[in-house]
Amino acid sequence: MDMLWNGWGDPARATSLPDTVTGLLRELLGVKPRDTASVHLAEIDIPPSPLDDAAHRALLAAVGDRDDRVRRDAETRVRHTRGKSTPDLLRIREGDVTDTPAAVVLPESHDEVLAVLRACAGHRLPVVPFGGGTSVVGGLAPGRTDAFVALDLRHMNRLLDLDPVSRTATLQPGLRAPEAEALLAEHGYTLGHFPQSYEWATIGGFAATRSSGQASAGYGRFDEMVLALTLATPEGTLDTGRAPRSAAGPDLRQLVLGSEGAFGVITSVTVRVRPVPRVRRYEGWRFSSFAEGTAALRRLAQDGPRPTVLRLSDETETLIGLAQPDAIGTALEQSAGCLAVVGFEGTEEDTAHRREGAAAVLREAGGTFAGEEPGERWAHGRYSAPYLRDSLLDAGALAETLETATYWSRVPALYTAVRDALTATLTEAGTPPLVMCHISHVYENGASLYFTVVSAQGDDAVAHWTRAKHAANEAILAAGGTITHHHGVGTDHRDWYVREAGPLGVEALRAVKRRLDPDGLLNPGVLLPSD
């Protein structure tokens, strides 16, 4: 099943906002209903594919001369236009198809990917790798206005190898996360990677963006799971990783991880896997303030026992109930403070031991046990937030997220700086926002902050959000945060990533790109500015 072309996920799961939320949007934020409805797919006027006959024949030859593997029809091209950020959705709902590919190519193997890249190089066609289409940072919109090819990896969706002795699995990049989990579960294993995009994102996308799942406190980030990668480039194949750890020079895996299709196309990923947990327990804890809750999470992250899931909503997010998106608005009458969701997965004995130890730490740090219901509700609805965003857009609200990370000592200042930047910019534009935040991932040395912003759309919603996002990006760098913790760089963060990496770092990456992609055809303008 394809994702909704002008929104998130499964169209059957779209929901309308409860009256409490609609009233809040109107009374608190001045949100007005949209003047016009979104266009229908059949109404979009998309020009014929600009792909010339010679390039079409070359692409067909690369995938075995199968017409169904090189698609130029309007609907397929629209469904591969940009990603799923709020600006992406606002533009496609208006019928803006300026970033539509000339063709969508669907290879089945590493060798076919190599052949496609050679064909594209021969015809000067840029290539945008396409997995689940879930990018929220402009990662699927190349910085070129001429014809380009979307390389859809959905047919590369197999479990290639499972090593139960070493507990490793080799997966193809087009596997969606639920498919990967199902294949691994047949052998008693799990990857343990559950980001909010889980239902639609792919293994290759996780690697290309250094994804971080909601259970990262226990399972780690995706880049920590990767043991080996195979990369197809216009110049040939790059194989990285032949042991779990090595002192044989710089780790080339780290060069591929986070490269966002700018250096090549990931065609296989070897990851470590773990036994499927026998027990899963999620619960809620309340703290009187975000500062108090942050201190408690730091204690667990640094001294343990560390839960599998550990996240903390600030006062505003807790009040609105965004920690439980499937029940948005129902928390308005609950007690004030901040809600922490704490989860444990593993064996019965290990789970009970960690749960008891964590409870002692949380109580000593000022936490109050709120029972299992808040945690279980979060677990049940943890993939619902993108559907809620669609409903907010339908209602005429602007709704978007951004994230960052820093060291524990800088968390308070970074939190304040980003909130203030968003609030000031949107208020000055006449649309005072609701700014919410939670700590989404924790480490021994720091944490990630994940912000959600809701306001009226203003006269030009895309330009409106762009100004606010730029202000937040500036605040992040000034406060010592990283420009992205897990969403990736794409085009939205590229200019700030260049500043974060520094001139020499950027030139080193450019040198890598020139060697692997001498014509600059791989996802141009993404990650690094085009030459």
Coordinates of C-alpha atoms in Angstrom, one line a residue, residues 62-498:
A62 CA 19.4 -1.2 -16.6
V63 CA 16.4 -2.9 -15.0
G64 CA 15.9 -5.8 -17.4
D65 CA 13.8 -4.0 -20.0
R66 CA 10.7 -4.2 -17.8
D67 CA 8.2 -1.4 -18.4
D68 CA 6.8 -1.6 -14.9
R69 CA 10.2 -0.8 -13.5
V70 CA 10.5 2.6 -15.2
R71 CA 7.3 4.6 -14.6
R72 CA 6.5 7.9 -16.1
D73 CA 2.8 8.2 -15.4
A74 CA 1.5 11.3 -13.6
E75 CA 0.2 9.6 -10.4
T76 CA 3.5 7.7 -9.7
R77 CA 5.5 10.8 -10.3
V78 CA 3.3 12.9 -7.9
R79 CA 3.5 10.2 -5.2
H80 CA 7.3 10.6 -5.4
T81 CA 7.3 14.4 -5.1
R82 CA 9.1 15.7 -2.0
G83 CA 8.6 14.2 1.5
K84 CA 6.3 14.8 4.4
S85 CA 7.4 18.0 6.1
T86 CA 4.6 20.5 6.8
P87 CA 5.9 22.8 3.9
D88 CA 6.0 19.7 1.6
L89 CA 2.3 18.9 2.5
L90 CA 1.2 22.5 2.2
R91 CA 2.7 22.8 -1.3
I92 CA 1.4 19.5 -2.6
R93 CA -2.1 20.3 -1.3
E94 CA -2.0 23.4 -3.4
G95 CA -1.0 21.3 -6.5
D96 CA 2.6 22.5 -6.5
V97 CA 4.6 19.8 -8.4
T98 CA 7.7 21.7 -9.2
D99 CA 9.9 19.0 -7.6
T100 CA 8.3 16.1 -9.5
P101 CA 10.7 13.4 -10.9
A102 CA 10.8 12.8 -14.7
A103 CA 10.6 9.0 -14.0
V104 CA 10.5 6.6 -11.1
V105 CA 12.8 3.6 -11.4
L106 CA 12.4 0.5 -9.3
P107 CA 15.5 -1.8 -9.3
E108 CA 15.6 -5.2 -7.7
S109 CA 19.3 -5.7 -6.9
H110 CA 22.6 -4.1 -6.1
D111 CA 23.7 -4.8 -9.7
E112 CA 20.6 -3.1 -11.1
V113 CA 21.2 -0.1 -8.9
L114 CA 24.7 0.2 -10.3
A115 CA 23.4 -0.1 -13.8
V116 CA 20.8 2.6 -13.2
L117 CA 23.5 4.9 -11.8
R118 CA 25.7 4.3 -14.9
A119 CA 22.7 5.1 -17.1
C120 CA 21.9 8.3 -15.3
A121 CA 25.6 9.3 -15.4
G122 CA 25.6 8.7 -19.1
H123 CA 22.6 11.0 -19.6
R124 CA 23.4 13.6 -16.9
L125 CA 20.3 12.6 -14.9
P126 CA 20.3 13.4 -11.2
V127 CA 19.2 10.6 -8.9
V128 CA 17.2 10.8 -5.7
P129 CA 17.0 7.6 -3.7
F130 CA 13.5 7.0 -2.4
G131 CA 12.6 4.6 0.5
G132 CA 9.5 5.3 2.5
G133 CA 9.2 8.9 1.5
T134 CA 9.1 10.0 5.1
S135 CA 11.7 12.8 5.0
V136 CA 10.7 15.9 6.9
V137 CA 13.7 18.0 6.1
G138 CA 13.6 18.4 2.3
G139 CA 15.7 15.2 1.7
L140 CA 13.7 14.2 -1.4
A141 CA 13.8 17.6 -3.2
P142 CA 17.0 18.0 -5.1
G143 CA 18.5 21.4 -5.6
R144 CA 18.0 21.2 -9.4
T145 CA 15.1 22.3 -11.7
D146 CA 15.9 20.0 -14.6
A147 CA 14.8 16.4 -15.1
F148 CA 15.8 13.9 -12.4
V149 CA 15.0 10.3 -11.5
A150 CA 13.5 9.0 -8.3
L151 CA 15.1 5.6 -7.4
D152 CA 12.4 3.7 -5.5
L153 CA 13.9 0.8 -3.6
R154 CA 10.7 -0.9 -2.6
H155 CA 11.5 -4.1 -4.5
M156 CA 14.8 -4.6 -2.6
N157 CA 12.9 -5.8 0.5
R158 CA 14.5 -9.1 1.5
L159 CA 16.2 -10.5 4.6
L160 CA 19.4 -11.6 3.0
D161 CA 21.1 -13.4 5.9
L162 CA 20.6 -14.1 9.5
D163 CA 23.5 -15.2 11.8
P164 CA 22.1 -16.5 15.1
V165 CA 25.5 -17.2 16.5
S166 CA 26.7 -13.6 16.0
R167 CA 23.2 -12.2 16.3
T168 CA 23.4 -10.2 13.0
A169 CA 21.0 -9.8 10.1
T170 CA 21.7 -8.4 6.6
L171 CA 18.7 -6.5 5.2
Q172 CA 17.9 -4.9 1.9
P173 CA 17.3 -1.1 2.0
G174 CA 13.7 -1.1 0.8
L175 CA 12.4 -3.1 3.7
R176 CA 9.9 -1.1 5.7
A177 CA 10.4 -1.4 9.4
P178 CA 7.3 -3.5 10.1
E179 CA 8.3 -5.9 7.4
A180 CA 11.8 -6.2 8.8
E181 CA 10.5 -6.8 12.3
A182 CA 8.1 -9.5 11.0
L183 CA 10.9 -11.3 9.1
L184 CA 13.3 -11.1 12.2
A185 CA 10.5 -12.2 14.5
E186 CA 10.1 -15.5 12.6
H187 CA 13.6 -16.3 13.9
G188 CA 13.0 -14.9 17.4
Y189 CA 14.8 -11.6 17.0
T190 CA 14.0 -7.9 16.9
L191 CA 15.9 -4.9 15.7
G192 CA 14.4 -2.7 18.4
H193 CA 14.2 0.4 16.2
F194 CA 10.8 2.2 16.5
P195 CA 10.9 5.8 15.4
Q196 CA 7.6 7.7 14.9
S197 CA 8.0 7.0 11.2
Y198 CA 8.2 3.2 11.9
E199 CA 5.1 2.1 10.0
W200 CA 6.4 3.6 6.7
A201 CA 10.2 4.2 6.9
T202 CA 12.8 1.8 5.5
I203 CA 16.0 0.2 6.6
G204 CA 18.0 2.2 4.0
G205 CA 16.4 5.4 5.1
F206 CA 17.3 4.7 8.7
A207 CA 20.9 4.3 7.8
A208 CA 21.0 7.2 5.4
T209 CA 19.7 9.6 8.1
R210 CA 21.2 8.2 11.3
S211 CA 17.7 7.5 12.6
S212 CA 17.0 7.2 16.3
G213 CA 14.0 5.2 17.6
Q214 CA 11.8 5.8 20.5
A215 CA 13.3 2.9 22.4
S216 CA 16.9 4.2 21.9
A217 CA 17.6 4.3 25.6
G218 CA 17.6 0.5 25.6
Y219 CA 18.4 -0.5 22.0
G220 CA 20.5 2.5 20.9
R221 CA 20.4 4.6 17.8
F222 CA 20.3 3.0 14.4
D223 CA 23.9 4.0 13.6
E224 CA 24.9 2.1 16.7
M225 CA 23.2 -1.1 15.4
V226 CA 24.9 -1.0 11.9
L227 CA 27.9 -3.4 11.5
A228 CA 28.3 -3.3 7.7
L229 CA 27.0 -1.5 4.7
T230 CA 27.1 -1.8 0.9
L231 CA 27.0 1.4 -1.2
A232 CA 26.4 1.6 -4.9
T233 CA 28.0 4.7 -6.5
P234 CA 28.5 5.9 -10.1
E235 CA 32.1 4.9 -9.6
G236 CA 31.4 1.3 -8.4
T237 CA 30.8 -0.5 -5.1
L238 CA 31.9 0.5 -1.6
D239 CA 31.8 -2.3 1.0
T240 CA 32.3 -1.3 4.6
G241 CA 32.5 -3.3 7.9
R242 CA 34.0 -6.8 8.2
A243 CA 34.0 -7.0 12.0
P244 CA 32.0 -5.5 14.8
R245 CA 34.9 -3.2 15.7
S246 CA 38.2 -2.5 14.0
A247 CA 41.3 -0.3 14.4
A248 CA 42.0 -0.5 10.6
G249 CA 41.9 3.2 10.0
P250 CA 38.9 5.6 10.1
D251 CA 35.6 3.7 10.1
L252 CA 34.1 4.1 6.6
R253 CA 30.7 3.0 7.9
Q254 CA 30.4 6.3 9.6
L255 CA 31.0 8.1 6.3
V256 CA 28.0 6.3 4.7
L257 CA 25.7 6.6 7.8
G258 CA 24.0 10.0 7.6
S259 CA 25.1 10.6 4.0
E260 CA 21.5 11.0 2.8
G261 CA 22.0 9.6 -0.7
A262 CA 24.6 12.2 -1.5
F263 CA 27.5 9.7 -1.8
G264 CA 25.7 6.7 -3.1
V265 CA 22.8 4.3 -2.7
I266 CA 22.8 2.0 0.2
T267 CA 21.9 -1.5 -1.1
S268 CA 22.4 -3.7 2.0
V269 CA 22.7 -3.1 5.7
T270 CA 24.1 -5.6 8.3
V271 CA 22.8 -4.9 11.8
R272 CA 23.0 -6.5 15.2
V273 CA 19.7 -8.0 16.4
R274 CA 18.4 -9.1 19.8
P275 CA 16.0 -11.6 21.1
V276 CA 12.3 -10.6 21.0
P277 CA 11.6 -9.4 24.5
R278 CA 9.3 -11.6 26.6
V279 CA 8.0 -8.6 28.6
R280 CA 7.1 -5.1 27.7
R281 CA 6.0 -2.7 30.4
Y282 CA 5.3 1.1 30.0
E283 CA 4.3 3.5 32.8
G284 CA 3.9 7.1 33.6
W285 CA 5.7 9.3 36.2
R286 CA 4.9 12.9 37.0
F287 CA 7.2 15.7 38.0
S288 CA 6.4 19.2 39.3
S289 CA 8.5 20.9 36.6
F290 CA 10.5 20.2 33.4
A291 CA 13.7 21.0 35.2
E292 CA 13.0 18.5 38.0
G293 CA 12.1 15.8 35.4
T294 CA 15.2 16.5 33.3
A295 CA 17.4 16.0 36.4
A296 CA 15.7 12.7 37.1
L297 CA 16.2 11.5 33.5
R298 CA 19.9 12.5 33.6
R299 CA 20.4 10.4 36.8
L300 CA 19.0 7.3 35.0
A301 CA 20.9 7.9 31.8
Q302 CA 24.2 8.4 33.7
D303 CA 24.0 6.0 36.6
G304 CA 21.1 3.6 35.7
P305 CA 19.3 1.4 35.8
R306 CA 18.5 2.6 32.3
P307 CA 15.0 1.9 31.0
T308 CA 14.3 0.9 27.4
V309 CA 12.1 3.9 26.8
L310 CA 12.7 7.2 28.6
R311 CA 11.1 10.5 27.6
L312 CA 9.7 13.6 29.3
S313 CA 7.1 16.1 28.2
D314 CA 7.3 19.7 29.4
E315 CA 4.4 21.4 31.1
T316 CA 2.7 22.6 28.0
E317 CA 3.0 19.3 26.1
T318 CA 1.7 17.5 29.2
L319 CA -1.2 19.9 29.6
I320 CA -2.3 19.6 26.0
G321 CA -1.9 15.8 26.2
L322 CA 0.5 15.5 23.2
A323 CA 2.4 12.8 24.9
Q324 CA -0.7 10.7 24.1
P325 CA -1.6 11.8 20.5
D326 CA -4.5 9.4 20.2
A327 CA -6.2 11.1 23.2
I328 CA -5.3 14.7 22.4
G329 CA -7.2 17.2 24.5
T330 CA -8.3 14.8 27.2
A331 CA -5.5 15.8 29.5
L332 CA -6.7 19.4 30.0
E333 CA -8.3 18.7 33.3
Q334 CA -5.5 16.6 34.7
S335 CA -3.0 17.8 37.3
A336 CA -0.2 20.1 36.2
G337 CA 3.4 19.2 36.0
C338 CA 5.3 17.1 33.5
L339 CA 4.7 13.6 32.4
A340 CA 7.5 11.1 31.9
V341 CA 7.0 7.9 30.0
V342 CA 9.2 5.0 31.2
G343 CA 9.3 1.7 29.4
F344 CA 11.0 -1.6 30.0
E345 CA 11.5 -4.5 27.6
G346 CA 13.4 -7.8 28.1
T347 CA 13.1 -11.0 30.2
E348 CA 10.7 -11.1 33.2
E349 CA 13.6 -11.0 35.7
D350 CA 15.6 -8.3 34.0
T351 CA 12.6 -6.1 33.4
A352 CA 11.4 -6.4 37.1
H353 CA 14.9 -5.6 38.3
R354 CA 15.4 -2.5 36.2
R355 CA 11.8 -1.3 36.8
E356 CA 12.3 -1.5 40.6
G357 CA 15.7 0.2 40.5
A358 CA 14.4 3.0 38.2
A359 CA 11.4 3.6 40.4
A360 CA 13.6 4.2 43.4
V361 CA 15.7 6.7 41.5
L362 CA 12.6 8.5 40.1
R363 CA 10.9 8.8 43.5
E364 CA 14.1 10.1 45.1
A365 CA 14.3 12.7 42.3
G366 CA 10.8 13.9 43.1
G367 CA 8.7 11.8 40.7
T368 CA 5.3 10.5 41.5
F369 CA 4.1 7.2 40.0
A370 CA 1.2 7.7 37.7
G371 CA 0.4 4.1 37.0
E372 CA 0.7 2.1 33.8
E373 CA -2.1 3.7 31.9
P374 CA -0.2 6.8 30.7
G375 CA 2.7 4.6 29.5
E376 CA 0.5 2.0 27.8
R377 CA -1.6 4.8 26.1
W378 CA 1.6 6.3 24.8
A379 CA 2.8 2.9 23.5
H380 CA -0.6 2.4 21.8
G381 CA -0.7 5.8 20.1
R382 CA 3.0 6.5 19.5
Y383 CA 2.7 6.5 15.7
S384 CA -0.4 8.8 15.7
A385 CA 1.2 12.2 15.9
P386 CA 1.7 12.6 12.1
Y387 CA -2.0 11.9 11.6
L388 CA -2.8 14.5 14.1
R389 CA -0.7 17.0 12.1
D390 CA -2.8 16.3 9.0
S391 CA -5.9 17.1 11.0
L392 CA -4.4 20.3 12.3
L393 CA -3.5 21.4 8.7
D394 CA -7.1 20.5 7.6
A395 CA -8.4 22.8 10.3
G396 CA -6.3 25.7 9.1
A397 CA -3.5 25.5 11.7
L398 CA 0.2 25.4 11.1
A399 CA 1.8 22.4 12.8
E400 CA 5.4 21.3 12.6
T401 CA 8.2 19.8 14.6
L402 CA 11.9 20.3 14.9
E403 CA 14.6 18.7 17.1
T404 CA 18.1 19.1 18.3
A405 CA 20.5 17.7 21.0
T406 CA 23.2 18.9 23.3
Y407 CA 25.1 18.1 26.5
W408 CA 23.1 17.9 29.8
S409 CA 24.7 21.1 31.1
R410 CA 23.4 23.1 28.1
V411 CA 19.8 21.6 27.9
P412 CA 18.1 24.3 30.0
A413 CA 19.6 27.2 27.9
L414 CA 18.9 25.4 24.6
Y415 CA 15.3 24.7 25.6
T416 CA 14.7 28.3 26.5
A417 CA 16.5 29.7 23.4
V418 CA 14.5 27.6 20.9
R419 CA 11.2 28.3 22.6
D420 CA 11.9 32.0 22.8
A421 CA 12.9 32.2 19.1
L422 CA 9.8 30.4 17.9
T423 CA 7.5 32.3 20.1
A424 CA 9.0 35.7 19.3
T425 CA 9.1 35.1 15.5
L426 CA 5.5 33.8 15.2
T427 CA 4.1 36.4 17.6
E428 CA 5.7 39.2 15.7
A429 CA 4.0 37.9 12.6
G430 CA 0.6 38.1 14.3
T431 CA 0.2 34.4 15.0
P432 CA 1.2 33.6 18.6
P433 CA 2.1 29.9 18.8
L434 CA 1.7 27.1 21.2
V435 CA 5.3 25.7 21.6
M436 CA 5.7 22.3 23.2
C437 CA 8.7 20.2 23.9
H438 CA 9.8 16.8 25.2
I439 CA 13.1 15.0 25.8
S440 CA 13.0 12.3 23.3
H441 CA 16.3 10.5 23.6
V442 CA 18.8 10.3 26.4
Y443 CA 22.5 9.6 26.6
E444 CA 25.1 9.5 29.4
N445 CA 26.3 12.9 28.3
G446 CA 23.3 14.7 26.9
A447 CA 19.8 14.5 25.5
S448 CA 17.6 15.4 22.5
L449 CA 14.9 18.1 22.6
Y450 CA 11.9 17.7 20.3
F451 CA 9.7 20.7 19.7
T452 CA 6.2 20.8 18.4
V453 CA 4.8 24.2 17.2
V454 CA 1.1 25.0 16.5
S455 CA -0.1 28.4 15.3
A456 CA -2.4 30.0 12.8
Q457 CA -1.1 29.7 9.2
G458 CA -1.0 33.3 8.3
D459 CA -1.3 34.6 4.8
D460 CA 1.5 32.4 3.4
A461 CA 1.9 29.4 5.6
V462 CA 5.1 28.1 3.9
A463 CA 6.9 31.4 4.2
H464 CA 5.5 31.9 7.7
W465 CA 7.0 28.6 8.9
T466 CA 10.3 29.2 7.0
R467 CA 10.9 32.4 9.0
A468 CA 10.2 30.6 12.3
K469 CA 12.4 27.6 11.4
H470 CA 15.3 29.9 10.4
A471 CA 15.0 31.7 13.8
A472 CA 15.0 28.4 15.6
N473 CA 18.0 27.1 13.6
E474 CA 20.0 30.2 14.5
A475 CA 19.0 29.8 18.2
I476 CA 20.1 26.1 18.1
L477 CA 23.6 26.9 16.8
A478 CA 24.0 29.9 19.1
A479 CA 23.1 27.8 22.2
G480 CA 25.5 25.0 21.3
G481 CA 23.1 22.5 20.0
T482 CA 23.4 20.3 16.9
I483 CA 21.2 21.3 14.0
T484 CA 19.6 17.9 13.9
H485 CA 19.6 14.9 16.1
H486 CA 17.6 12.4 14.0
H487 CA 15.5 14.0 11.3
G488 CA 18.6 14.5 9.1
V489 CA 20.0 17.5 7.1
G490 CA 18.2 17.4 3.8
T491 CA 17.9 20.9 2.3
D492 CA 16.2 22.5 5.3
H493 CA 19.2 22.2 7.6
R494 CA 22.0 22.2 5.0
D495 CA 23.2 25.8 5.4
W496 CA 23.3 25.4 9.2
Y497 CA 25.0 22.0 8.9
V498 CA 27.7 23.7 6.8

